Amino acid sequence: MDFNLFMEDVVNAAREDVRDAGYEELTTPESVDEAMKRDGSTLVMVNSTCGCAGGVARPAAANAIHYDKRPDHLVTVFAGQDREATEKAREYFEGYPPSSPSFAFIKDGKIVTMLERSEIEGYSAMDVVGKLQKVFDDHCEEV
C-alpha cells in the first residue's frame, strides 16, 4: 500500500467528519480572516490526524453542538494540512500555544477561551462534549 494514498484517505475522512457535522472548512488565510471578523460567537475546531482527534475531538465537535446553547458559527482548520490557514487562525488565539487538536472559542473576533490538546487527549469524547457545553453555557445565547 502506498503511504501517501493511505494518508490522503485518512485526511479526507477526517475533513469529511467535521464538514458533515456542520463545520465550515477554512483552507486559506483569507477565509480565516473572513470567518474571524464575523459578529457573534465562533467555535474553531483545529483538526488533525492523530488518534485523539479521531477518537475524541471530532466526535465531541459533532455532538457538543446539539445543545440549547451553541456558537453562532462553526469553523475548522486542519493542522498539518492547511498550514497557512492554521497559522492564520492561531494568530487569533493570543496567549495560547499551538495545539492540535483543539477548540478555540472566539467572540466578536477575540479569543475567549480554548480547549487545548491537554484537555482532550486522555479524556472521553463525552468529557470533551461537557467541557464545550460549559463554554457554550457561559458564553452563548439559547437557540
Tab-separated table of C-alpha atoms in Angstrom:
chain	number	residue	atom	x	y	z
A	1	MET	CA	0.000	0.000	0.000
A	2	ASP	CA	1.250	3.460	-0.888
A	3	PHE	CA	1.679	5.515	2.295
A	4	ASN	CA	0.730	8.800	0.599
A	5	LEU	CA	-2.516	7.339	-0.727
A	6	PHE	CA	-3.288	5.928	2.710
A	7	MET	CA	-2.681	9.305	4.367
A	8	GLU	CA	-4.797	11.049	1.745
A	9	ASP	CA	-7.675	8.726	2.667
A	10	VAL	CA	-7.132	9.421	6.389
A	11	VAL	CA	-7.080	13.182	5.837
A	12	ASN	CA	-10.146	13.130	3.586
A	13	ALA	CA	-12.099	11.097	6.143
A	14	ALA	CA	-11.065	13.496	8.925
A	15	ARG	CA	-12.139	16.507	6.870
A	16	GLU	CA	-15.447	14.853	5.998
A	17	ASP	CA	-16.214	14.039	9.647
A	18	VAL	CA	-16.094	17.701	10.618
A	19	ARG	CA	-17.804	19.048	7.497
A	20	ASP	CA	-20.629	16.522	7.909
A	21	ALA	CA	-21.091	17.749	11.479
A	22	GLY	CA	-21.817	21.237	10.115
A	23	TYR	CA	-18.459	22.986	10.394
A	24	GLU	CA	-17.264	25.300	7.643
A	25	GLU	CA	-13.811	24.286	6.455
A	26	LEU	CA	-11.344	27.174	6.232
A	27	THR	CA	-8.448	26.352	3.929
A	28	THR	CA	-6.897	29.752	3.223
A	29	PRO	CA	-5.695	32.641	5.394
A	30	GLU	CA	-8.267	34.858	3.698
A	31	SER	CA	-11.147	32.553	4.616
A	32	VAL	CA	-9.899	32.516	8.219
A	33	ASP	CA	-9.828	36.321	8.377
A	34	GLU	CA	-13.361	36.500	6.948
A	35	ALA	CA	-14.669	33.979	9.489
A	36	MET	CA	-12.968	35.615	12.457
A	37	LYS	CA	-14.397	39.034	11.598
A	38	ARG	CA	-17.988	37.829	11.851
A	39	ASP	CA	-20.125	39.225	14.624
A	40	GLY	CA	-21.123	36.814	17.354
A	41	SER	CA	-19.505	33.666	18.633
A	42	THR	CA	-17.393	31.209	16.673
A	43	LEU	CA	-16.121	27.785	17.640
A	44	VAL	CA	-12.922	26.890	15.803
A	45	MET	CA	-12.062	23.198	15.723
A	46	VAL	CA	-8.368	22.679	14.973
A	47	ASN	CA	-8.447	19.271	13.307
A	48	SER	CA	-5.578	16.805	12.980
A	49	THR	CA	-4.896	13.201	12.029
A	50	CYS	CA	-3.837	11.987	15.473
A	51	GLY	CA	-5.778	9.373	17.393
A	52	CYS	CA	-7.185	11.797	19.956
A	53	ALA	CA	-8.615	13.889	17.118
A	54	GLY	CA	-10.381	10.912	15.552
A	55	GLY	CA	-11.404	9.206	18.770
A	56	VAL	CA	-12.234	12.222	20.918
A	57	ALA	CA	-12.129	15.691	19.325
A	58	ARG	CA	-14.091	15.072	16.123
A	59	PRO	CA	-16.861	13.099	17.860
A	60	ALA	CA	-17.012	15.835	20.520
A	61	ALA	CA	-17.190	18.524	17.826
A	62	ALA	CA	-20.118	16.730	16.213
A	63	ASN	CA	-22.049	16.070	19.412
A	64	ALA	CA	-21.448	19.174	21.532
A	65	ILE	CA	-23.432	21.389	19.172
A	66	HIS	CA	-26.686	19.505	19.783
A	67	TYR	CA	-27.437	21.674	22.769
A	68	ASP	CA	-29.732	24.524	23.846
A	69	LYS	CA	-26.864	26.998	23.609
A	70	ARG	CA	-24.225	26.933	20.906
A	71	PRO	CA	-21.983	29.289	18.945
A	72	ASP	CA	-23.293	31.332	16.043
A	73	HIS	CA	-20.600	29.962	13.727
A	74	LEU	CA	-18.762	26.639	13.481
A	75	VAL	CA	-15.492	26.543	11.568
A	76	THR	CA	-12.489	24.257	11.263
A	77	VAL	CA	-8.865	24.440	10.173
A	78	PHE	CA	-6.671	21.408	9.599
A	79	ALA	CA	-3.265	21.446	11.313
A	80	GLY	CA	-0.539	19.861	9.228
A	81	GLN	CA	-2.648	20.028	6.069
A	82	ASP	CA	-3.805	23.599	5.511
A	83	ARG	CA	-0.750	25.127	7.134
A	84	GLU	CA	-1.260	28.750	6.139
A	85	ALA	CA	-4.906	28.751	7.228
A	86	THR	CA	-3.988	27.113	10.529
A	87	GLU	CA	-1.186	29.616	11.157
A	88	LYS	CA	-3.590	32.472	10.447
A	89	ALA	CA	-6.200	31.026	12.830
A	90	ARG	CA	-3.571	30.666	15.543
A	91	GLU	CA	-2.843	34.392	15.280
A	92	TYR	CA	-6.312	34.886	16.774
A	93	PHE	CA	-5.574	32.510	19.672
A	94	GLU	CA	-3.494	35.079	21.537
A	95	GLY	CA	-1.993	33.742	24.736
A	96	TYR	CA	-2.316	30.092	23.709
A	97	PRO	CA	0.481	27.992	22.192
A	98	PRO	CA	-0.178	25.934	19.043
A	99	SER	CA	-2.180	22.852	19.948
A	100	SER	CA	-3.934	20.244	17.866
A	101	PRO	CA	-6.473	19.019	18.090
A	102	SER	CA	-8.042	21.882	19.981
A	103	PHE	CA	-11.079	24.143	20.150
A	104	ALA	CA	-10.930	27.925	20.273
A	105	PHE	CA	-13.943	29.954	21.294
A	106	ILE	CA	-13.965	33.376	19.649
A	107	LYS	CA	-16.439	36.160	20.329
A	108	ASP	CA	-16.562	39.184	18.033
A	109	GLY	CA	-13.094	38.359	16.711
A	110	LYS	CA	-11.397	37.935	20.107
A	111	ILE	CA	-10.301	34.745	21.845
A	112	VAL	CA	-12.378	33.983	24.928
A	113	THR	CA	-11.082	30.541	25.847
A	114	MET	CA	-9.547	27.445	24.397
A	115	LEU	CA	-9.657	23.699	24.966
A	116	GLU	CA	-6.115	22.605	24.253
A	117	ARG	CA	-4.881	19.130	23.382
A	118	SER	CA	-4.053	18.545	27.060
A	119	GLU	CA	-7.781	18.940	27.800
A	120	ILE	CA	-8.718	16.474	25.039
A	121	GLU	CA	-6.076	13.735	24.987
A	122	GLY	CA	-6.786	11.090	27.603
A	123	TYR	CA	-10.401	12.159	28.027
A	124	SER	CA	-13.517	10.631	26.515
A	125	ALA	CA	-15.478	12.344	23.779
A	126	MET	CA	-18.292	12.854	26.285
A	127	ASP	CA	-15.884	14.562	28.714
A	128	VAL	CA	-14.943	16.997	25.952
A	129	VAL	CA	-18.592	17.482	24.979
A	130	GLY	CA	-19.214	18.517	28.591
A	131	LYS	CA	-16.290	20.950	28.532
A	132	LEU	CA	-17.504	22.517	25.288
A	133	GLN	CA	-21.078	22.779	26.515
A	134	LYS	CA	-19.825	24.516	29.670
A	135	VAL	CA	-18.207	27.116	27.391
A	136	PHE	CA	-21.488	27.403	25.480
A	137	ASP	CA	-23.417	27.855	28.744
A	138	ASP	CA	-21.052	30.627	29.806
A	139	HIS	CA	-20.808	32.496	26.504
A	140	CYS	CA	-23.631	31.618	24.079
A	141	GLU	CA	-27.260	32.527	23.682
A	142	GLU	CA	-30.041	29.969	23.670
A	143	VAL	CA	-31.080	28.893	20.178
